[in-house]
Structure formats: structure tokens, C-alpha cells
CSV table of C-alpha atoms in Angstrom, one decimal:
chain,number,residue,atom,x,y,z
A,1,MET,CA,25.6,-27.1,46.9
A,2,ALA,CA,27.0,-23.6,46.9
A,3,LEU,CA,24.5,-22.7,44.2
A,4,ARG,CA,21.6,-23.7,46.4
A,5,ALA,CA,23.0,-21.7,49.3
A,6,ILE,CA,23.2,-18.7,47.0
A,7,ALA,CA,19.8,-19.3,45.7
A,8,GLY,CA,18.4,-19.6,49.2
A,9,LYS,CA,20.0,-16.3,50.2
A,10,LYS,CA,18.7,-14.7,47.0
A,11,THR,CA,15.2,-15.9,47.8
A,12,LEU,CA,15.5,-14.3,51.2
A,13,THR,CA,16.7,-11.0,49.8
A,14,LEU,CA,14.0,-11.1,47.1
A,15,GLY,CA,11.5,-12.0,49.8
A,16,LEU,CA,12.4,-9.0,51.8
A,17,VAL,CA,12.3,-6.7,48.8
A,18,LEU,CA,9.1,-8.1,47.3
A,19,GLY,CA,7.2,-8.7,50.4
A,20,PRO,CA,6.0,-11.8,52.3
A,21,ARG,CA,3.8,-13.0,49.5
A,22,ALA,CA,6.7,-13.6,47.2
A,23,ALA,CA,8.8,-15.3,49.9
A,24,ALA,CA,5.9,-17.6,50.6
A,25,GLY,CA,5.9,-18.6,47.0
A,26,ALA,CA,2.3,-17.6,46.4
A,27,SER,CA,1.4,-17.1,42.8
A,28,ALA,CA,-0.9,-14.1,42.4
A,29,PRO,CA,-3.8,-14.6,40.1
A,30,ARG,CA,-5.8,-11.6,41.1
A,31,THR,CA,-3.5,-8.6,40.7
A,32,GLY,CA,-1.5,-10.8,38.4
A,33,SER,CA,2.1,-10.1,39.2
A,34,GLY,CA,2.5,-13.8,38.5
A,35,LEU,CA,5.3,-14.9,40.7
A,36,ARG,CA,6.3,-18.5,41.1
A,37,HIS,CA,9.2,-20.2,42.8
A,38,ALA,CA,11.2,-22.9,41.2
A,39,ARG,CA,14.5,-24.0,42.7
A,40,GLY,CA,14.5,-20.8,44.8
A,41,LEU,CA,14.6,-18.5,41.8
A,42,VAL,CA,11.5,-16.3,41.3
A,43,THR,CA,10.0,-16.9,37.8
A,44,PHE,CA,7.4,-14.7,36.3
A,45,SER,CA,4.2,-15.8,34.5
A,46,LEU,CA,1.7,-14.2,32.3
A,47,PRO,CA,-1.0,-12.3,34.3
A,48,ASP,CA,-4.6,-12.8,33.3
A,49,LEU,CA,-6.4,-9.9,31.6
A,50,PRO,CA,-9.2,-8.5,33.7
A,51,TYR,CA,-11.5,-8.6,30.7
A,52,ASP,CA,-12.1,-10.6,27.5
A,53,TYR,CA,-10.0,-10.1,24.5
A,54,GLY,CA,-12.9,-8.6,22.5
A,55,ALA,CA,-14.1,-6.4,25.4
A,56,LEU,CA,-12.1,-3.3,24.3
A,57,GLU,CA,-13.6,-3.1,20.8
A,58,PRO,CA,-13.9,-1.0,18.8
A,59,ALA,CA,-11.0,0.9,20.2
A,60,ILE,CA,-8.7,-2.0,20.1
A,61,SER,CA,-9.6,-5.2,18.3
A,62,GLY,CA,-9.8,-8.6,19.9
A,63,GLU,CA,-7.2,-9.9,17.5
A,64,ILE,CA,-4.7,-7.4,18.6
A,65,MET,CA,-5.4,-8.0,22.3
A,66,LYS,CA,-5.0,-11.7,21.9
A,67,LEU,CA,-1.7,-11.5,20.0
A,68,HIS,CA,-0.5,-8.7,22.3
A,69,HIS,CA,-1.2,-10.6,25.4
A,70,GLN,CA,-0.5,-14.3,24.4
A,71,LYS,CA,2.4,-13.7,22.1
A,72,HIS,CA,4.2,-10.5,22.8
A,73,HIS,CA,3.8,-10.2,26.5
A,74,GLN,CA,4.4,-13.9,27.0
A,75,THR,CA,7.6,-13.7,25.0
A,76,TYR,CA,8.9,-10.9,27.2
A,77,ILE,CA,8.2,-13.0,30.2
A,78,THR,CA,9.8,-16.1,28.8
A,79,ASN,CA,12.9,-14.3,27.8
A,80,PHE,CA,13.0,-12.4,31.1
A,81,ASN,CA,13.0,-15.6,33.0
A,82,LYS,CA,15.7,-17.1,30.8
A,83,ALA,CA,17.9,-14.0,31.2
A,84,LEU,CA,17.4,-14.1,35.0
A,85,GLU,CA,18.4,-17.7,35.1
A,86,GLN,CA,21.5,-17.0,33.1
A,87,LEU,CA,22.2,-14.1,35.4
A,88,GLU,CA,22.0,-16.3,38.4
A,89,GLU,CA,24.5,-18.7,36.8
A,90,ALA,CA,26.8,-16.0,35.8
A,91,MET,CA,26.7,-14.5,39.3
A,92,ALA,CA,27.4,-17.9,40.8
A,93,LYS,CA,30.4,-18.3,38.6
A,94,GLY,CA,31.6,-14.8,39.2
A,95,ASP,CA,31.5,-14.1,35.4
A,96,SER,CA,31.3,-10.3,35.6
A,97,SER,CA,31.4,-9.8,31.8
A,98,LYS,CA,28.5,-12.1,31.3
A,99,VAL,CA,26.6,-10.4,34.1
A,100,ALA,CA,27.2,-7.0,32.5
A,101,HIS,CA,26.3,-8.5,29.1
A,102,LEU,CA,22.9,-9.7,30.3
A,103,GLN,CA,21.8,-6.3,31.5
A,104,SER,CA,20.3,-5.2,28.2
A,105,ALA,CA,18.3,-8.4,27.9
A,106,ILE,CA,17.0,-8.0,31.4
A,107,LYS,CA,16.1,-4.3,30.9
A,108,PHE,CA,14.4,-5.1,27.6
A,109,ASN,CA,12.4,-8.2,28.6
A,110,GLY,CA,11.9,-7.2,32.2
A,111,GLY,CA,10.8,-3.8,31.1
A,112,GLY,CA,8.4,-5.4,28.6
A,113,HIS,CA,6.8,-7.4,31.4
A,114,ILE,CA,6.5,-4.5,33.7
A,115,ASN,CA,5.1,-2.1,31.1
A,116,HIS,CA,2.6,-4.5,29.7
A,117,SER,CA,1.4,-5.6,33.2
A,118,ILE,CA,0.6,-1.9,33.8
A,119,PHE,CA,-0.9,-1.5,30.4
A,120,TRP,CA,-3.6,-4.2,30.8
A,121,LYS,CA,-4.7,-2.5,34.0
A,122,ASN,CA,-4.8,0.9,32.3
A,123,LEU,CA,-7.5,-0.3,29.9
A,124,LYS,CA,-11.2,-0.9,30.8
A,125,PRO,CA,-14.1,-1.9,28.6
A,126,LEU,CA,-16.6,0.9,27.7
A,127,ASN,CA,-19.4,-0.8,29.6
A,128,GLU,CA,-17.3,-1.0,32.8
A,129,GLY,CA,-16.4,2.6,33.0
A,130,GLY,CA,-13.7,2.8,30.4
A,131,GLY,CA,-13.0,6.4,29.3
A,132,GLU,CA,-14.7,8.0,32.3
A,133,PRO,CA,-12.7,11.1,33.1
A,134,PRO,CA,-10.9,11.4,36.4
A,135,HIS,CA,-12.5,13.2,39.3
A,136,SER,CA,-11.4,14.6,42.7
A,137,THR,CA,-7.7,14.5,43.5
A,138,LEU,CA,-6.3,13.3,40.2
A,139,GLY,CA,-8.7,15.4,38.2
A,140,TRP,CA,-7.7,18.6,40.1
A,141,ALA,CA,-4.0,17.7,39.8
A,142,ILE,CA,-4.4,17.4,36.0
A,143,ASP,CA,-6.1,20.8,35.8
A,144,THR,CA,-3.3,22.3,37.9
A,145,ASP,CA,-0.4,20.7,36.1
A,146,PHE,CA,-1.8,20.8,32.5
A,147,GLY,CA,-4.7,23.2,32.5
A,148,SER,CA,-7.3,20.7,31.5
A,149,LEU,CA,-7.8,17.0,30.8
A,150,ASP,CA,-8.0,17.9,27.1
A,151,ALA,CA,-4.7,19.6,27.2
A,152,LEU,CA,-3.2,16.5,28.8
A,153,VAL,CA,-4.7,14.2,26.2
A,154,GLN,CA,-3.4,16.5,23.4
A,155,LYS,CA,0.1,16.5,24.9
A,156,MET,CA,0.2,12.7,25.3
A,157,ASN,CA,-1.1,12.2,21.8
A,158,ALA,CA,1.4,14.6,20.3
A,159,GLU,CA,4.3,13.0,22.1
A,160,GLY,CA,3.1,9.5,21.3
A,161,ALA,CA,2.7,10.3,17.6
A,162,ALA,CA,6.1,11.9,17.5
A,163,LEU,CA,8.0,9.1,19.1
A,164,GLN,CA,10.4,7.6,16.6
A,165,GLY,CA,10.6,3.8,16.5
A,166,SER,CA,9.1,1.9,19.4
A,167,GLY,CA,8.3,3.0,22.9
A,168,TRP,CA,5.8,4.2,25.4
A,169,VAL,CA,4.2,7.4,26.4
A,170,TRP,CA,3.4,7.9,30.1
A,171,LEU,CA,1.4,10.0,32.5
A,172,ALA,CA,3.8,10.0,35.4
A,173,LEU,CA,3.7,11.2,38.9
A,174,ASP,CA,6.9,12.7,40.2
A,175,LYS,CA,6.4,11.7,43.8
A,176,GLU,CA,9.2,13.9,45.1
A,177,MET,CA,7.8,17.1,43.4
A,178,LYS,CA,4.2,15.9,43.7
A,179,LYS,CA,3.7,16.9,40.1
A,180,LEU,CA,2.3,15.1,37.1
A,181,LYS,CA,4.4,14.8,34.0
A,182,VAL,CA,4.2,13.4,30.5
A,183,GLU,CA,7.2,11.3,29.6
A,184,THR,CA,8.2,8.9,26.8
A,185,THR,CA,10.5,6.0,27.0
A,186,ALA,CA,12.1,4.1,24.1
A,187,ASN,CA,11.7,0.4,23.4
A,188,GLN,CA,10.7,-1.3,26.6
A,189,ASP,CA,12.5,1.0,29.0
A,190,PRO,CA,10.4,1.2,32.1
A,191,LEU,CA,9.4,4.7,33.3
A,192,VAL,CA,11.9,4.7,36.2
A,193,THR,CA,14.7,5.0,33.6
A,194,LYS,CA,13.5,8.5,33.1
A,195,GLY,CA,13.7,9.4,36.8
A,196,ALA,CA,13.8,7.3,40.0
A,197,ASN,CA,10.9,9.3,41.5
A,198,LEU,CA,8.5,8.7,38.6
A,199,VAL,CA,5.5,6.5,39.2
A,200,PRO,CA,3.5,5.4,36.2
A,201,LEU,CA,-0.2,6.3,36.3
A,202,LEU,CA,-1.1,5.6,32.7
A,203,GLY,CA,1.0,4.2,29.9
A,204,ILE,CA,0.2,3.9,26.2
A,205,ASP,CA,2.1,1.3,24.1
A,206,VAL,CA,3.1,2.9,20.8
A,207,TRP,CA,5.0,-0.1,19.5
A,208,GLU,CA,3.5,-0.9,16.1
A,209,HIS,CA,2.3,-4.3,17.3
A,210,ALA,CA,-0.1,-2.5,19.6
A,211,TYR,CA,-2.1,-1.1,16.8
A,212,TYR,CA,-0.9,-2.0,13.3
A,213,LEU,CA,-3.4,-4.8,12.4
A,214,GLN,CA,-6.3,-2.4,13.0
A,215,TYR,CA,-5.0,1.1,12.5
A,216,LYS,CA,-2.1,0.4,10.1
A,217,ASN,CA,0.2,3.4,10.0
A,218,ALA,CA,-2.4,5.7,11.5
A,219,ARG,CA,-0.9,6.0,15.0
A,220,PRO,CA,-2.7,9.3,15.8
A,221,GLU,CA,-6.1,7.5,15.2
A,222,TYR,CA,-5.1,4.8,17.7
A,223,LEU,CA,-4.0,7.4,20.2
A,224,LYS,CA,-7.3,9.3,19.8
A,225,ASN,CA,-9.4,6.2,20.3
A,226,ILE,CA,-7.5,4.6,23.2
A,227,TRP,CA,-8.8,7.4,25.6
A,228,LYS,CA,-12.3,5.9,25.2
A,229,ILE,CA,-11.2,2.8,27.1
A,230,MET,CA,-8.8,4.4,29.5
A,231,ASN,CA,-9.1,3.3,33.1
A,232,TRP,CA,-8.8,6.5,35.0
A,233,LYS,CA,-10.1,4.8,38.1
A,234,TYR,CA,-6.8,2.8,38.3
A,235,ALA,CA,-4.8,5.9,37.7
A,236,SER,CA,-6.6,7.7,40.5
A,237,GLU,CA,-6.0,4.8,42.9
A,238,VAL,CA,-2.3,4.7,42.2
A,239,TYR,CA,-2.1,8.5,42.5
A,240,GLU,CA,-4.0,8.7,45.8
A,241,LYS,CA,-1.8,5.9,47.2
A,242,GLU,CA,1.4,7.7,46.3
A,243,ILE,CA,0.3,11.2,47.4
A,244,ALA,CA,-1.0,10.0,50.7
B,1,MET,CA,19.2,9.1,-4.5
B,2,GLY,CA,18.5,11.9,-6.9
B,3,PHE,CA,17.3,15.3,-6.1
B,4,HIS,CA,15.5,18.0,-8.1
B,5,LEU,CA,16.6,21.6,-8.4
B,6,LEU,CA,13.8,24.0,-9.2
B,7,SER,CA,14.5,27.1,-11.1
B,8,PRO,CA,13.0,30.2,-9.6
B,9,SER,CA,10.0,30.2,-11.8
B,10,TYR,CA,8.8,27.0,-10.1
B,11,CYS,CA,9.7,27.9,-6.6
B,12,CYS,CA,6.3,28.5,-5.3
B,13,GLY,CA,4.4,25.3,-4.9
B,14,TYR,CA,5.7,22.2,-6.5
B,15,GLN,CA,3.8,19.2,-7.8
B,16,PRO,CA,5.2,16.0,-6.4
B,17,SER,CA,6.8,14.1,-9.3
B,18,PRO,CA,4.9,11.1,-10.6
B,19,PRO,CA,6.5,7.8,-9.6
B,20,ILE,CA,9.3,6.9,-12.0
B,21,SER,CA,10.6,3.4,-12.3
B,22,HIS,CA,14.3,3.2,-12.4
B,23,GLY,CA,17.2,0.9,-12.5
B,24,LEU,CA,19.9,0.9,-9.9
B,25,LEU,CA,21.6,3.9,-11.3
B,26,ARG,CA,19.8,7.0,-10.3
B,27,PHE,CA,19.7,10.1,-12.4
B,28,ARG,CA,16.5,11.8,-13.3
B,29,PRO,CA,16.5,14.2,-16.2
B,30,VAL,CA,15.7,17.7,-15.1
B,31,THR,CA,15.0,20.5,-17.6
B,32,GLY,CA,16.5,23.9,-17.7
B,33,ILE,CA,18.7,23.6,-14.6
B,34,PRO,CA,22.3,24.5,-14.3
B,35,LYS,CA,24.7,21.6,-13.6
B,36,PRO,CA,24.7,21.0,-9.9
B,37,SER,CA,28.0,22.2,-8.4
B,38,PRO,CA,29.9,20.3,-5.7
B,39,LYS,CA,28.6,20.6,-2.2
B,40,GLY,CA,25.3,21.8,-3.5
B,41,GLN,CA,26.4,25.4,-3.6
B,42,LEU,CA,24.3,27.2,-6.2
B,43,HIS,CA,26.3,29.8,-7.9
B,44,GLN,CA,23.3,31.8,-8.9
B,45,SER,CA,22.9,35.5,-8.4
B,46,ARG,CA,21.9,36.2,-4.8
B,47,ARG,CA,19.2,38.5,-6.2
B,48,ALA,CA,17.3,35.5,-7.7
B,49,SER,CA,14.5,34.0,-5.7
B,50,LYS,CA,15.4,31.1,-3.4
B,51,VAL,CA,15.8,27.8,-5.2
B,52,LEU,CA,14.2,24.9,-3.4
B,53,ALA,CA,15.6,21.4,-3.5
B,54,TYR,CA,13.4,18.5,-2.7
B,55,TYR,CA,13.5,14.8,-2.7
B,56,GLY,CA,11.1,12.6,-4.6
B,57,ILE,CA,9.8,9.2,-3.7
B,58,THR,CA,11.2,6.4,-5.9
B,59,THR,CA,9.2,3.3,-6.8
B,60,PRO,CA,10.4,-0.2,-6.0
B,61,PRO,CA,11.9,-1.9,-9.1
B,62,TYR,CA,8.9,-4.3,-9.3
B,63,LYS,CA,5.2,-4.2,-9.2
B,64,LEU,CA,3.7,-4.2,-5.7
B,65,ASP,CA,2.4,-7.7,-6.0
B,66,ALA,CA,5.7,-9.1,-7.3
B,67,LEU,CA,6.9,-10.3,-3.9
B,68,GLU,CA,3.8,-12.4,-3.2
B,69,PRO,CA,3.3,-14.7,-1.3
B,70,TYR,CA,6.4,-13.8,0.8
B,71,MET,CA,5.6,-10.1,1.1
B,72,SER,CA,2.0,-9.2,0.3
B,73,GLN,CA,0.9,-6.5,-2.0
B,74,ARG,CA,-1.1,-5.0,0.9
B,75,THR,CA,2.2,-4.7,2.9
B,76,LEU,CA,4.0,-3.1,-0.1
B,77,GLU,CA,1.0,-0.7,-0.6
B,78,LEU,CA,1.2,0.4,3.0
B,79,HIS,CA,4.9,0.2,3.6
B,80,TRP,CA,5.9,2.0,0.4
B,81,GLY,CA,2.7,4.0,-0.2
B,82,LYS,CA,2.2,5.3,3.3
B,83,HIS,CA,5.3,4.8,5.5
B,84,HIS,CA,8.0,5.5,2.9
B,85,ARG,CA,6.0,8.3,1.3
B,86,ASP,CA,5.4,9.9,4.7
B,87,TYR,CA,9.1,10.0,5.4
B,88,VAL,CA,9.7,11.8,2.0
B,89,ASP,CA,6.9,14.3,2.6
B,90,SER,CA,8.0,15.0,6.2
B,91,LEU,CA,11.5,15.5,5.0
B,92,ASN,CA,10.5,17.9,2.3
B,93,LYS,CA,8.4,19.8,4.8
B,94,GLN,CA,11.4,20.1,7.2
B,95,LEU,CA,13.7,21.2,4.5
B,96,VAL,CA,11.6,24.1,3.5
B,97,LYS,CA,12.7,25.9,6.6
B,98,SER,CA,16.1,24.4,6.8
B,99,PRO,CA,19.5,25.5,5.3
B,100,LEU,CA,20.2,21.9,4.5
B,101,TYR,CA,19.0,21.8,0.9
B,102,GLY,CA,21.1,20.9,-2.0
B,103,HIS,CA,22.8,17.7,-0.7
B,104,THR,CA,22.6,14.3,-2.2
B,105,MET,CA,20.7,12.0,0.1
B,106,GLU,CA,23.8,10.3,1.3
B,107,GLU,CA,25.5,13.6,2.1
B,108,LEU,CA,22.3,14.7,3.9
B,109,ILE,CA,22.3,11.6,6.1
B,110,LYS,CA,25.9,12.1,7.1
B,111,VAL,CA,25.4,15.8,7.8
B,112,THR,CA,22.2,15.4,9.8
B,113,TYR,CA,23.6,12.4,11.8
B,114,ASN,CA,25.9,15.1,13.2
B,115,ASN,CA,28.3,12.5,14.7
B,116,GLY,CA,25.8,10.9,16.9
B,117,ASN,CA,23.8,13.9,17.8
B,118,PRO,CA,21.2,13.7,15.1
B,119,LEU,CA,19.4,16.7,13.8
B,120,PRO,CA,15.6,16.5,13.5
B,121,GLU,CA,15.9,15.9,9.7
B,122,PHE,CA,18.0,12.8,10.2
B,123,ASN,CA,15.2,10.4,11.0
B,124,ASN,CA,13.3,11.2,7.9
B,125,ALA,CA,16.3,11.4,5.6
B,126,ALA,CA,17.8,8.2,6.7
B,127,GLN,CA,14.5,6.3,6.6
B,128,VAL,CA,13.9,7.6,3.0
B,129,TRP,CA,17.3,6.2,2.0
B,130,ASN,CA,16.9,3.0,4.0
B,131,HIS,CA,13.6,2.1,2.4
B,132,ASP,CA,14.9,2.8,-1.1
B,133,PHE,CA,17.8,0.5,-0.3
B,134,PHE,CA,15.4,-2.1,1.1
B,135,TRP,CA,13.1,-2.3,-2.0
B,136,GLU,CA,16.2,-2.8,-4.1
B,137,SER,CA,17.6,-5.4,-1.7
B,138,MET,CA,14.6,-7.7,-2.7
B,139,GLN,CA,13.4,-9.2,-5.9
B,140,SER,CA,10.8,-11.6,-7.1
B,141,GLY,CA,12.5,-15.0,-7.2
B,142,GLY,CA,15.1,-13.9,-4.8
B,143,GLY,CA,16.9,-15.8,-2.0
B,144,LYS,CA,18.8,-18.9,-2.9
B,145,LEU,CA,22.5,-18.6,-3.0
B,146,PRO,CA,24.8,-15.7,-3.9
B,147,GLN,CA,27.1,-16.4,-6.7
B,148,GLY,CA,30.5,-15.5,-8.0
B,149,GLY,CA,32.4,-12.7,-6.3
B,150,VAL,CA,29.8,-12.1,-3.6
B,151,LEU,CA,29.8,-15.8,-2.6
B,152,GLN,CA,33.6,-15.8,-2.6
B,153,GLN,CA,33.8,-12.7,-0.4
B,154,ILE,CA,31.1,-14.2,2.0
B,155,GLU,CA,33.0,-17.4,2.2
B,156,LYS,CA,36.2,-15.5,2.9
B,157,ASP,CA,34.7,-13.3,5.6
B,158,PHE,CA,32.2,-15.7,7.3
B,159,ASP,CA,33.8,-19.1,6.5
B,160,SER,CA,30.7,-20.3,4.7
B,161,TYR,CA,27.4,-19.1,3.4
B,162,SER,CA,25.5,-20.9,6.1
B,163,ASN,CA,27.6,-19.3,8.8
B,164,PHE,CA,26.8,-15.9,7.3
B,165,ARG,CA,23.1,-16.8,7.1
B,166,ASP,CA,23.0,-17.9,10.7
B,167,THR,CA,24.8,-14.7,11.8
B,168,PHE,CA,22.3,-12.6,9.9
B,169,VAL,CA,19.3,-14.4,11.3
B,170,GLU,CA,20.6,-14.3,14.9
B,171,SER,CA,21.4,-10.6,14.6
B,172,ALA,CA,17.9,-9.9,13.4
B,173,MET,CA,16.3,-11.9,16.1
B,174,ALA,CA,18.4,-10.2,18.8
B,175,LEU,CA,17.4,-6.7,17.8
B,176,PHE,CA,15.5,-4.9,20.5
B,177,GLY,CA,12.9,-2.5,19.3
B,178,SER,CA,12.8,-1.1,15.8
B,179,GLY,CA,15.7,-1.2,13.5
B,180,TRP,CA,17.5,-2.7,10.5
B,181,VAL,CA,19.9,-5.6,9.9
B,182,TRP,CA,22.6,-5.1,7.3
B,183,LEU,CA,25.3,-6.9,5.4
B,184,VAL,CA,27.9,-4.2,5.0
B,185,LEU,CA,31.4,-4.0,3.6
B,186,ARG,CA,33.5,-2.4,6.3
B,187,THR,CA,35.7,0.2,4.6
B,188,GLU,CA,38.4,0.1,7.3
B,189,GLU,CA,38.6,-3.6,8.0
B,190,LYS,CA,38.0,-4.3,4.3
B,191,LYS,CA,35.6,-7.2,5.0
B,192,LEU,CA,32.0,-8.0,5.0
B,193,SER,CA,30.2,-7.9,8.2
B,194,VAL,CA,26.6,-8.2,9.6
B,195,VAL,CA,25.5,-5.2,11.6
B,196,ARG,CA,22.2,-4.2,13.2
B,197,THR,CA,21.1,-0.7,13.8
B,198,SER,CA,18.3,1.0,15.8
B,199,ASN,CA,15.5,3.0,14.4
B,200,ALA,CA,16.7,4.9,11.4
B,201,ILE,CA,20.5,4.6,11.7
B,202,CYS,CA,22.2,3.3,8.6
B,203,PRO,CA,25.9,2.2,8.2
B,204,LEU,CA,26.5,5.1,5.9
B,205,VAL,CA,27.0,7.3,8.9
B,206,TRP,CA,30.1,5.2,9.8
B,207,GLY,CA,31.4,5.3,6.3
B,208,ASP,CA,30.6,1.7,5.6
B,209,ILE,CA,29.1,0.4,2.4
B,210,PRO,CA,25.7,-1.4,2.8
B,211,ILE,CA,25.2,-4.4,0.6
B,212,ILE,CA,21.9,-5.8,1.8
B,213,ALA,CA,19.3,-4.5,4.2
B,214,LEU,CA,16.4,-6.0,6.1
B,215,ASP,CA,13.7,-3.8,7.7
B,216,MET,CA,13.0,-5.1,11.2
B,217,TRP,CA,10.4,-2.4,12.1
B,218,GLU,CA,7.2,-4.1,13.0
B,219,HIS,CA,5.4,-2.4,10.1
B,220,ALA,CA,7.5,-4.3,7.7
B,221,TYR,CA,6.2,-7.7,8.6
B,222,TYR,CA,3.3,-7.5,11.0
B,223,LEU,CA,0.5,-7.8,8.4
B,224,ASP,CA,2.1,-10.9,6.9
B,225,TYR,CA,3.8,-12.6,9.8
B,226,LYS,CA,2.3,-11.0,12.9
B,227,ASP,CA,4.8,-11.6,15.7
B,228,ASP,CA,6.6,-14.4,14.0
B,229,ARG,CA,9.9,-12.6,13.3
B,230,GLU,CA,11.9,-15.7,12.7
B,231,LYS,CA,9.6,-16.8,9.9
B,232,TYR,CA,9.9,-13.3,8.3
B,233,ILE,CA,13.7,-13.3,8.5
B,234,ASN,CA,14.1,-16.8,7.1
B,235,THR,CA,11.6,-16.0,4.3
B,236,PHE,CA,13.7,-13.0,3.4
B,237,MET,CA,16.9,-15.0,3.2
B,238,ASP,CA,15.2,-17.9,1.3
B,239,ASN,CA,12.9,-16.1,-1.0
B,240,LEU,CA,13.3,-12.4,-1.2
B,241,VAL,CA,16.9,-11.2,-0.9
B,242,SER,CA,18.3,-10.0,-4.2
B,243,TRP,CA,21.8,-11.2,-4.7
B,244,HIS,CA,21.8,-9.5,-8.1
B,245,ALA,CA,21.5,-6.1,-6.3
B,246,ALA,CA,24.2,-7.2,-3.8
B,247,THR,CA,26.5,-8.1,-6.7
B,248,VAL,CA,26.1,-4.7,-8.3
B,249,ARG,CA,26.7,-3.0,-4.9
B,250,MET,CA,29.8,-5.1,-4.3
B,251,LEU,CA,31.2,-4.1,-7.7
B,252,ARG,CA,30.7,-0.5,-6.9
B,253,ALA,CA,32.1,-0.9,-3.4
B,254,GLU,CA,35.3,-2.4,-4.8
B,255,ALA,CA,36.0,0.8,-6.5
B,256,PHE,CA,36.3,2.4,-3.1
B,257,VAL,CA,37.7,-0.5,-1.0
B,258,ASN,CA,40.6,-2.5,-1.9
B,259,LEU,CA,39.7,-6.1,-1.4
B,260,GLY,CA,43.0,-7.5,-2.5
B,261,GLU,CA,44.2,-9.1,-5.7
B,262,PRO,CA,41.5,-10.2,-8.0
B,263,LYS,CA,41.5,-13.9,-8.8
B,264,ILE,CA,42.4,-13.8,-12.4
B,265,PRO,CA,42.4,-17.3,-13.8
B,266,VAL,CA,45.7,-18.4,-15.4
B,267,ALA,CA,45.3,-19.5,-19.0
């Protein structure tokens, strides 16, 4: 009884935070944030890729895309949902040590879901405009903040290659300072862990699962090739929306 | 982990040593070199040209296809031939400009760990050591049960072998990101324990004694198992882990950690 009341309240709060779509329980196939309601708790589901698994070849093989999407991303979502369910129970029981204990699982799996959802949108097949350099506002901002697109690419590739272990390299917009930055995050830490004002424009997954089957240990090769399928249009859209 | 001291006449441009197979004891004969002094201090005349110390890559104590079908030759070729070798080469490159030469590998790891604020050389040094330790933690025909003293100690500290095995597997599955899972002998608590570490960190930095290691970086298993970590971990426990190596390491560890009265059978 009490649980349902709490769950109801939580849905309301979540609804306010996430917007009317979430509160109405709509699942979102198009932009693929994949929300679903069960017993009042929001559960997440795997968003569809906006292209076929093989569409990003030869930069990223279809085998990798399939595994990356269907296995890795799905696992993050499954475990994220599980952790959130356990969090709800712990909160209902007032078990603060369990609540604190669950934080790392939530950050890891939730971060994995967030990061990969952005990543799929960051990539575009060659024949659909992948790799086309940014123009207008984002293009100028890149020239201002890095000197040239090339310089930005070199910087991101250098930081991506130097990242020890697993993580991500990001092109971020600091919406306070209105400046572009290159940041890295470890494991599945989302970009906001590096600064609350940072908005991800582009992220490159440098976990080994993102490239190992195809590039083996040659991470710099993977980084060089991924720019050929980079979806600058998406980055520009996010940039213009935040700057406006 | 051995190291080479080059006398001044070799100091410009070294040839990497050819792979040498070795047993668990590690001493490589080096010619014409004065005995290494403690702390790596070289009591040579200051006027002599700088002596360079460097580390060599060691080969796994088996052929690269010996762990098939549990760990493929292809994986060994890449993991040892590229990843491990890269760490060694990168470390040597870093050490050219660094005052850190002359340490044994274990000393170097502790020094560069810098009490939690690792220096740039730490990652490479630790990964070189970790991978050496990893190759020796496996053998062809491995797995099955530990025996004798190791089994006794495991049963003492984990209640049963299967408890230990479950703990080890769970710990490995719960690791976020890249890292390692270890069976260590804790020097302070004087008991065996399972620990997991991130990235390159190894229990040496806390003064504990590693007994077994499992590499949980994706490059260690991705070619053979893709994302199926559970299968990889179970295969390691059932078919790869070398309890012989663990026994030797326990024996050595007991010289440093008092594990209590030995069980001497009464006649």
C-alpha cells in the first residue's frame, strides 16, 4: 500500500522532471529514450539504431555494432533497471546504507545507457552524410576554440589514445562559458561528472569492446577512422539548441 | 622481474633482448656488470657515462598455443605480443628521461604508485608486472582443484573451495571497467582474500602478496568470448588457473607471513 503511494509520488516527480511524455507512459521509439512504465517505476529499454548494423562499415564492422548494441548496451539497461528497482525498495525501507551502496551500480549502468544512447546518434553511415564536417555556428566555434577542425580531431584522438583502461572521449559544450572543450571520462561516467555545465556534443567510446574485434589493439586506427562516420549534423543541432 | 644493467660501452642504443623462456625464478645472466647494489645505487665513478637500466619482456612459460581451446593462440599472440610488449616498450621509453632507473620491478611499482597518486610510469610498470604474473598464473591442463597446503589455507580462509570459487567469480563479474581479480595473501590479516583492482593497480602496492591473477581487461577475453565474461571467468577457474604456480607462491609467501604452526604429522 505504502509502496504504491511512494511509487505514485515518484512517478509524479519523475513526470515533472522528465516531461509530460514520460508521465503519460509513452514509450519513445523515434528518439529512442525508451521509457516504459511498470508498476509506476520508469524502466528503460534499448533504443533502436537509426541505421543497419552493417551501415557503418568499413569504419566499424557490423559484427561489432551488433554486439555493442544488442549485448553491451542491453546489459547496461537491464542492470540499470535492476539497480533502480533495488533502489526503490531500499528507499521504501529506509535502508540508507543499501541506498548508498547502489550508487556505483546506478552510475555505471545508467551512465552506460546514457553514453551509448548518445553514441548511436553520433554516428552516421557514409552515404547519409557521415563524416561531413560541421558548418556555420558549430564550425566557427570549433575554429575559435581549437584553431581548426583538424586540431580538434588531433586533440580528441590523442586524448582517446592516451586514456588508460576504459572510458570515453567527448567534445563538450560548456554552456556557462559558451566554450567547446575536449574531456575524457573513465569507465561509464557520464560527461556531467566532469562538470555540471557540460553538454555532450560528440562522444567516442574507447572501451576495447568498441573496436577490438576489428582493430585489435590499434586504438589510434579506430580513432582515425571513426571521424569518417561522425554525425556532425547531430552535434550542430545540440550545439545550436544550447547556445540559443 | 629481472632488469639489465648496461655498462657504459653499450649505453647508446640497445638491442631488445631476445625472448628467453624461464622458470618461476628470475635471474638473467648479464656479462661484465658489477653486482647490483641495494636500492639500485650504482657506485660507479660519476665521470663514467650514464648507465641505463631497462626492462625486458619475458615469455609465458608455455607455447602460445598451449592454452587452446580455452585461450586461443591468436589471443596470446596479441595479448602478449602486442599489449604486454607495448607496456614494456613504453616503460623503457619513459625511463630514458626519468631518474627512476635501477629498481626491481616490484620496487618500481611501489615507488611510482606514490601512495595513491601514481606517477606516469606506474601504469606501464604495473601492467608489465601484472601480465608476467598472469601468464604464470595459467598453465595447460590447469584448473581442477588446488592441493595440499594451498587447499588447506583456502578451506581455512573461505570455509570451502567452492565458496572461494564463488567469491572469485562474483568479484570478477562485479568489476566495473578494466581491471584484475586476485587471490592474495594479506600480510596484515595473515589470510587469503579475493580482491579486485581497477586498471593497472596490483596488490603489491598495499604490501599484499598475490597468489593468482585474472586479467579482466576486455582485450584479455574479447576475441575468444566476446561479451560473455562469465564463461571466460569460469573457464579460467576450471581449465586454466595454475595451482602449481599458486603453491610455489604460497611457499614463498610463508617466508614473509607467519601463517601459524605447520601441521606436522605425528608419527
